[in-house]
mmCIF file of C-alpha atoms in Angstrom:
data_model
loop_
_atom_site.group_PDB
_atom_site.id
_atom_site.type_symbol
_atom_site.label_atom_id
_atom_site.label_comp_id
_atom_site.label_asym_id
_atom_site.label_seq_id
_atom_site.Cartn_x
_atom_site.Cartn_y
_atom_site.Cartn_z
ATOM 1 C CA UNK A 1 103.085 110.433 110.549
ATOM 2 C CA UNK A 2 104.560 108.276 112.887
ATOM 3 C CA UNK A 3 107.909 107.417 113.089
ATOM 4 C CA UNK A 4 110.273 105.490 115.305
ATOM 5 C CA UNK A 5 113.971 106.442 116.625
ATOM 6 C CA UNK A 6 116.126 103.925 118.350
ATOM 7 C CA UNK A 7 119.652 104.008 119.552
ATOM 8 C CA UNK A 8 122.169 102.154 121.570
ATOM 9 C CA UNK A 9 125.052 99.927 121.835
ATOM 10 C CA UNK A 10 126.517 99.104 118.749
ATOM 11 C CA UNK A 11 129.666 97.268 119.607
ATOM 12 C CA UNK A 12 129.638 94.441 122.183
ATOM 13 C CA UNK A 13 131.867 91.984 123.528
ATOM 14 C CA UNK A 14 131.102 88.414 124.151
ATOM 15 C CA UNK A 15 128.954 87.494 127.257
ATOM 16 C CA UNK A 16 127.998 91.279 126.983
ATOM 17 C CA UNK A 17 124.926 92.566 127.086
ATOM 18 C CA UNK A 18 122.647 94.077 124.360
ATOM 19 C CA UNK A 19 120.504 97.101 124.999
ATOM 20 C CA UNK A 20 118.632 98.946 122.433
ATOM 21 C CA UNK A 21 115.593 101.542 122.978
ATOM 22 C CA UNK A 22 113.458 102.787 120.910
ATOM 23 C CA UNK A 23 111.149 106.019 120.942
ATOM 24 C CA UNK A 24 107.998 106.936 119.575
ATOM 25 C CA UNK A 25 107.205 110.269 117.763
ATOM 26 C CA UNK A 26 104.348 112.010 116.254
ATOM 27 C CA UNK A 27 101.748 109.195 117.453
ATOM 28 C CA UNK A 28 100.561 107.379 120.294
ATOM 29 C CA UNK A 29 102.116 104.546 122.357
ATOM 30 C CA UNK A 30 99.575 103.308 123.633
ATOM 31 C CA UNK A 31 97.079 100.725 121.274
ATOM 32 C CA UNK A 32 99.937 99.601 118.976
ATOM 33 C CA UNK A 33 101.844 96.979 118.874
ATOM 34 C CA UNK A 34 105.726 97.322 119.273
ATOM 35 C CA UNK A 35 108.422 94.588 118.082
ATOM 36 C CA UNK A 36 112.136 94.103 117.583
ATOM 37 C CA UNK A 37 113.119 92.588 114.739
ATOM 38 C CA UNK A 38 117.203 91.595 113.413
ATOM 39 C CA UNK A 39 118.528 91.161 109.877
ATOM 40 C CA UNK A 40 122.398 89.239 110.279
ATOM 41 C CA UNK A 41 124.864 89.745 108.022
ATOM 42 C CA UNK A 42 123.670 87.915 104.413
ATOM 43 C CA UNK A 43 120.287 86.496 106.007
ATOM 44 C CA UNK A 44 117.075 87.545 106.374
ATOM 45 C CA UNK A 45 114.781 88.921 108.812
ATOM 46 C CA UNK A 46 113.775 87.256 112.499
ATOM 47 C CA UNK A 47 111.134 88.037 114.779
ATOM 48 C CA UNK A 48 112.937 88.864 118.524
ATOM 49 C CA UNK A 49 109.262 89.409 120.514
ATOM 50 C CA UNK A 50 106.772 92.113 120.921
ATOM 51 C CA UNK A 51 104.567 93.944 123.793
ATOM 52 C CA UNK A 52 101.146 94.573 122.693
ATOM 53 C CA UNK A 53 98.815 97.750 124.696
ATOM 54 C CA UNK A 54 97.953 95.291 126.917
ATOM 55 C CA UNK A 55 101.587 95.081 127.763
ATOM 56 C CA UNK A 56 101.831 91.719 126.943
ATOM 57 C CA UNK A 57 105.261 90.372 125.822
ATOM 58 C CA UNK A 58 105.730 87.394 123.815
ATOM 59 C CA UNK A 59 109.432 86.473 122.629
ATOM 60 C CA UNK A 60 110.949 84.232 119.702
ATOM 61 C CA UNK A 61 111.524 80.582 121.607
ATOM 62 C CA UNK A 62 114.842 80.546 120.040
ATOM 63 C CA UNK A 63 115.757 83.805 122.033
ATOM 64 C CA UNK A 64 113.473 83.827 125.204
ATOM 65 C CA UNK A 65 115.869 82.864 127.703
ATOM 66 C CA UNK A 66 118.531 85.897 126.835
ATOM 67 C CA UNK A 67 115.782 88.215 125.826
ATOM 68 C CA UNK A 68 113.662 90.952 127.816
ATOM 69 C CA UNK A 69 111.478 93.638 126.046
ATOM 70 C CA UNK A 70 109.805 96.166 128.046
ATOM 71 C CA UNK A 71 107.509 99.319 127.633
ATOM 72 C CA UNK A 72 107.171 102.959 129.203
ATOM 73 C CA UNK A 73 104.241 104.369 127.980
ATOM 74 C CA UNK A 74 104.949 107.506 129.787
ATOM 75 C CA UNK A 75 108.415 108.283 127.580
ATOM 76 C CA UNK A 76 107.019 106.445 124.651
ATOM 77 C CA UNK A 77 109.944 104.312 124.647
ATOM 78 C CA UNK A 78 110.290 100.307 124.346
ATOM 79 C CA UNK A 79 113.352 98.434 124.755
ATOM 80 C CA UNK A 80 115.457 95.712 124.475
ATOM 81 C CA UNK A 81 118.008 93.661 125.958
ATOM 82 C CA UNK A 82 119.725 90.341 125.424
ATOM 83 C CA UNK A 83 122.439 88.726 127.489
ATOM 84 C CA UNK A 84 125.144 86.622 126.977
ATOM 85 C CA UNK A 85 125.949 87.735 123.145
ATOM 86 C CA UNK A 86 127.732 85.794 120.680
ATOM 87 C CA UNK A 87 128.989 86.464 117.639
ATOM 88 C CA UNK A 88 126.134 85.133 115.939
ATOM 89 C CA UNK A 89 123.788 88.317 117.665
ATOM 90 C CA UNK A 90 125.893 90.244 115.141
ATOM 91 C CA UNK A 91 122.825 91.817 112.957
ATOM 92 C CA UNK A 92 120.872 95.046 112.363
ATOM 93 C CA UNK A 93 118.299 95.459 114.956
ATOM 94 C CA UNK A 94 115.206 96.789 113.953
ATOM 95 C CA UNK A 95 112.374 98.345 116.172
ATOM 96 C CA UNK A 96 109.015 97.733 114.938
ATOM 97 C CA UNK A 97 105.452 98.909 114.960
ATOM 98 C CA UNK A 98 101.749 98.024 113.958
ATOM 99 C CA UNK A 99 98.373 98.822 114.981
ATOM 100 C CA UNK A 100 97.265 94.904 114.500
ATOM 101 C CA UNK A 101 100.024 93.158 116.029
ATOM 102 C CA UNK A 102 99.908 90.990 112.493
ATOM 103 C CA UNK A 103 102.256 92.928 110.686
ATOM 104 C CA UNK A 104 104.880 96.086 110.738
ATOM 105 C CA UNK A 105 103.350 99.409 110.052
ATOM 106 C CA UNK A 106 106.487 101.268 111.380
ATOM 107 C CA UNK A 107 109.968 100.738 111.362
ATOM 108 C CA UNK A 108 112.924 102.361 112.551
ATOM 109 C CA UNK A 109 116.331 103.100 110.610
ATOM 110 C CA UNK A 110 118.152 100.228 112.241
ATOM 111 C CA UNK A 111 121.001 99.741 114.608
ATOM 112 C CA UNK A 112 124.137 97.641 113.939
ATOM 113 C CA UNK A 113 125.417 95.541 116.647
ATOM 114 C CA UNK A 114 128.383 93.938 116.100
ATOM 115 C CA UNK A 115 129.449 91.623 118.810
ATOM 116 C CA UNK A 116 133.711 90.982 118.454
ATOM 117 C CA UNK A 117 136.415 90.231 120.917
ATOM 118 C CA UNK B 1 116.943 77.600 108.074
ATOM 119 C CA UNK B 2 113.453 80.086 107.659
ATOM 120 C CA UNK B 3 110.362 78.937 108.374
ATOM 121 C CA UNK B 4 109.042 80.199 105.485
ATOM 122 C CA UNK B 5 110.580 79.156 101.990
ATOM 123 C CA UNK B 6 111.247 81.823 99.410
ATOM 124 C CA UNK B 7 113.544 81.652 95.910
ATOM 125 C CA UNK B 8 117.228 83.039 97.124
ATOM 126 C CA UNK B 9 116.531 85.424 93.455
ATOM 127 C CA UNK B 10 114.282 86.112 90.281
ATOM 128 C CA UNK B 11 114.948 88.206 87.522
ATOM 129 C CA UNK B 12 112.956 89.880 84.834
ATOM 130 C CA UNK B 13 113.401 92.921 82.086
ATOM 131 C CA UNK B 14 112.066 96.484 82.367
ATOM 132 C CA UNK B 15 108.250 95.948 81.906
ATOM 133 C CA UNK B 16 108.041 92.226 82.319
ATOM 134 C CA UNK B 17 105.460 90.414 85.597
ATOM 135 C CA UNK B 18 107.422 89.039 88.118
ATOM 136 C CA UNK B 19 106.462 86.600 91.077
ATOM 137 C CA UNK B 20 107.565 85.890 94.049
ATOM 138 C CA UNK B 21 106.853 82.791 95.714
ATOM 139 C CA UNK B 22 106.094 82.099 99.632
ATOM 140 C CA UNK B 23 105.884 78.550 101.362
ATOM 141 C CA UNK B 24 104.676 77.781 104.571
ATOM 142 C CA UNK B 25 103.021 74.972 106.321
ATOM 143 C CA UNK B 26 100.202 73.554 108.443
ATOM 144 C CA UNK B 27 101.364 75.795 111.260
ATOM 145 C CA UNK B 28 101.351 79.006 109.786
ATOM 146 C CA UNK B 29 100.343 80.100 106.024
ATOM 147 C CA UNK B 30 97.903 76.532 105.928
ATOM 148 C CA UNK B 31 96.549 77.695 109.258
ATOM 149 C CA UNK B 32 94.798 80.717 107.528
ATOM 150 C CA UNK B 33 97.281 83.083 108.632
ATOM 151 C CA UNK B 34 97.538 85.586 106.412
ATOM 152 C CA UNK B 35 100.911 86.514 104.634
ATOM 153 C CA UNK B 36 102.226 90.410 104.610
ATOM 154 C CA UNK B 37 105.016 91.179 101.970
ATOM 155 C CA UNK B 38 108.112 93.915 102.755
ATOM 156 C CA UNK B 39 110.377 95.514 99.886
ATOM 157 C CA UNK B 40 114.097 96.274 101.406
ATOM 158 C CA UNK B 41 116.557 98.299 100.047
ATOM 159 C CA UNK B 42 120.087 97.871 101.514
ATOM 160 C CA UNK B 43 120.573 100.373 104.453
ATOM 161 C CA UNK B 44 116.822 101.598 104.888
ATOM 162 C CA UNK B 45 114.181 100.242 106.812
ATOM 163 C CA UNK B 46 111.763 97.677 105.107
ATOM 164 C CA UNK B 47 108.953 99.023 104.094
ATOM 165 C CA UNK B 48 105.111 97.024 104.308
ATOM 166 C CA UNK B 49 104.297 96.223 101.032
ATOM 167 C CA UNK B 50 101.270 93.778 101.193
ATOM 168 C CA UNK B 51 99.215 93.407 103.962
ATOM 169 C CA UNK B 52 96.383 90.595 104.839
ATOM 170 C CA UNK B 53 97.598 88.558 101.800
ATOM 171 C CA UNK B 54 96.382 91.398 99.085
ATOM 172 C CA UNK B 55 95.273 94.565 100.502
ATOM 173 C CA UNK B 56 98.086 97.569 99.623
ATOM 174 C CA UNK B 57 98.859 100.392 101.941
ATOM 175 C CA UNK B 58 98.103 103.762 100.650
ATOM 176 C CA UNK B 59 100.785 105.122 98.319
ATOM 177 C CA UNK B 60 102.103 101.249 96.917
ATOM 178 C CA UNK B 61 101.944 101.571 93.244
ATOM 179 C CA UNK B 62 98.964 98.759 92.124
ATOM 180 C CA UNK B 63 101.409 97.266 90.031
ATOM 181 C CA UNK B 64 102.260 95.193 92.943
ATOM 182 C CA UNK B 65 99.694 92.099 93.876
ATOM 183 C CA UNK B 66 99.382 89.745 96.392
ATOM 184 C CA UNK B 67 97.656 85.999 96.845
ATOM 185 C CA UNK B 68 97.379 83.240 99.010
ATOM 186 C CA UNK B 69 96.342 79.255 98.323
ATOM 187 C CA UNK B 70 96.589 76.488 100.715
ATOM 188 C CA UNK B 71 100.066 76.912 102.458
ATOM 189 C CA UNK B 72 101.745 79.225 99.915
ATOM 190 C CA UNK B 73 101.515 82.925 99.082
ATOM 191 C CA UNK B 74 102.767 84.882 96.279
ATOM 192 C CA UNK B 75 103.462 88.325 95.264
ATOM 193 C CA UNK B 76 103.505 89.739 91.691
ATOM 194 C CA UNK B 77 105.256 92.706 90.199
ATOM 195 C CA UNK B 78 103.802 94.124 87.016
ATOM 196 C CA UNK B 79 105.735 96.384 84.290
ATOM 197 C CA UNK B 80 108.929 95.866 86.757
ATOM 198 C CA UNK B 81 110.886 98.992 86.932
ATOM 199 C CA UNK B 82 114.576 99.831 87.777
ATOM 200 C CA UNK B 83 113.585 101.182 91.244
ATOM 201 C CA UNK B 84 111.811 97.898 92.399
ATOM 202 C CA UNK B 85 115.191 96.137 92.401
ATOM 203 C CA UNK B 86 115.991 95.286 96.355
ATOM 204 C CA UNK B 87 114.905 92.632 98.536
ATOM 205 C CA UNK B 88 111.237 91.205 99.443
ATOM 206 C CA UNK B 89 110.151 89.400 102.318
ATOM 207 C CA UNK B 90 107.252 87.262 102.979
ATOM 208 C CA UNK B 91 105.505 87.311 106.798
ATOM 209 C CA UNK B 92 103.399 85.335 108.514
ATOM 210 C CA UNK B 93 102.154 84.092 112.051
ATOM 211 C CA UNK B 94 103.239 80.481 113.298
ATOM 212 C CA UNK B 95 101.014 78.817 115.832
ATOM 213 C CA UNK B 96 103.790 76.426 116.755
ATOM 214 C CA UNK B 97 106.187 79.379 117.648
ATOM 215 C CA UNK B 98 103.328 81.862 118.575
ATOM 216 C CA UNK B 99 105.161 84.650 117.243
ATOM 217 C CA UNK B 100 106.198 86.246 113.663
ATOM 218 C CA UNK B 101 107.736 83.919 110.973
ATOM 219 C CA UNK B 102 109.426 85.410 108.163
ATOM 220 C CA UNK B 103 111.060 84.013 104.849
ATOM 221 C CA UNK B 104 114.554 83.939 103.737
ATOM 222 C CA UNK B 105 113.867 87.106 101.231
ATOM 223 C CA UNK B 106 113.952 87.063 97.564
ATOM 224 C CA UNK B 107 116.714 89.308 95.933
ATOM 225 C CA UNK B 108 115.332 90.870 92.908
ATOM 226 C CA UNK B 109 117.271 92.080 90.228
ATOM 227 C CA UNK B 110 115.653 94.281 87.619
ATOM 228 C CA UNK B 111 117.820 93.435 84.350
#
């Protein structure tokens, strides 16, 4: 079954930058879908962007101009970054996965980033 | 604000129905998207619940049901148990955004 495994940063500083990665295991890369996805503190869920097989990205409007997702389909890895943090990028990040694009097959465990001077 | 509106929380007894409201708009649910439902527990992952507005992935228990009218979706628990007490979101696609929309989630509490 495939799973996912992510890691990184999980205390930042303002104006810092976020960078996450996430690995794929016991499946293939390539011909799914992979997403990030945050849950802050007492809210729901939000939608950061996605790279489809094509290798396609696509990123949440609200986010696009801190935000950069990118693929290696040789390590099975994708990952994300997003500059300039605030305090309100505090949130459990989520890597994602599907085989439609439509919807999340796969997730990881979740990463907590806080982001505190 | 989400773009899609859930309750904040429902309630219902050991063996009662339960539903769980979704509404969207011209954009997204009214646009024949289809709506996919998670269940969250505090501290795991969410898990995919309801795909394609009704269809169940292998292993969810039937007693969960899904449906979609005009720009609103719903999901129903039957003969609620103890264990189905977390946190359900509803997901969708939004034309306007071109990406993922998802509601506020709906706590349930299994009395």
């Amino acid at each position: 079954q495939l799973h996912l495994q992510q890691w990184g940063t999980g205390l930042l500083k303002p104006s810092e930058t976020l960078s996450l990665t996430c690995a794929v295991y016991a499946g293939s890369f390539s011909g799914h879908y992979w997403s990030w996805v945050r849950q802050p503190p007492g809210k729901g869920l939000e939608w950061i962007g996605e790279i489809n097989p094509a290798g396609t990205i696509k990123y949440n409007p609200s986010l696009k101009s801190r935000v950069a997702i990118s693929g290696d389909t040789s390590q099975k890895q994708f990952s994300l970054k997003l500059n300039s943090v605030t305090a309100a990028d505090t949130a459990v990040y989520y890597c994602a996965g599907g085989d439609s694009g439509w919807y999340v097959d796969f997730w990881g465990r979740g990463t907590l980033v806080t982001v505190s001077s | 604000q989400s773009v899609l509106t859930q309750p904040p929380s429902v309630s219902g007894a050991p063996g009662q129905r339960v539903t769980i409201s979704c509404t969207g708009s011209s954009s997204n649910i009214g646009t024949d998207y289809d709506v996919h439902w998670y269940q969250h527990l505090p501290g795991t992952a969410p898990k995919l619940l309801i795909y394609a507005n009704n269809y169940r992935p292998s292993g969810v228990p039937g007693r969960f049901s899904g449906s979609k009218s005009g720009t609103s979706a719903s999901l129903a628990i039957s003969e609620l148990q103890a264990e189905d007490e977390a946190d359900y979101y509803c997901q969708s696609y939004d034309s306007g955004l071109t990406g993922w929309v998802f509601g506020g989630g709906t706590k349930l509490t299994v009395l």
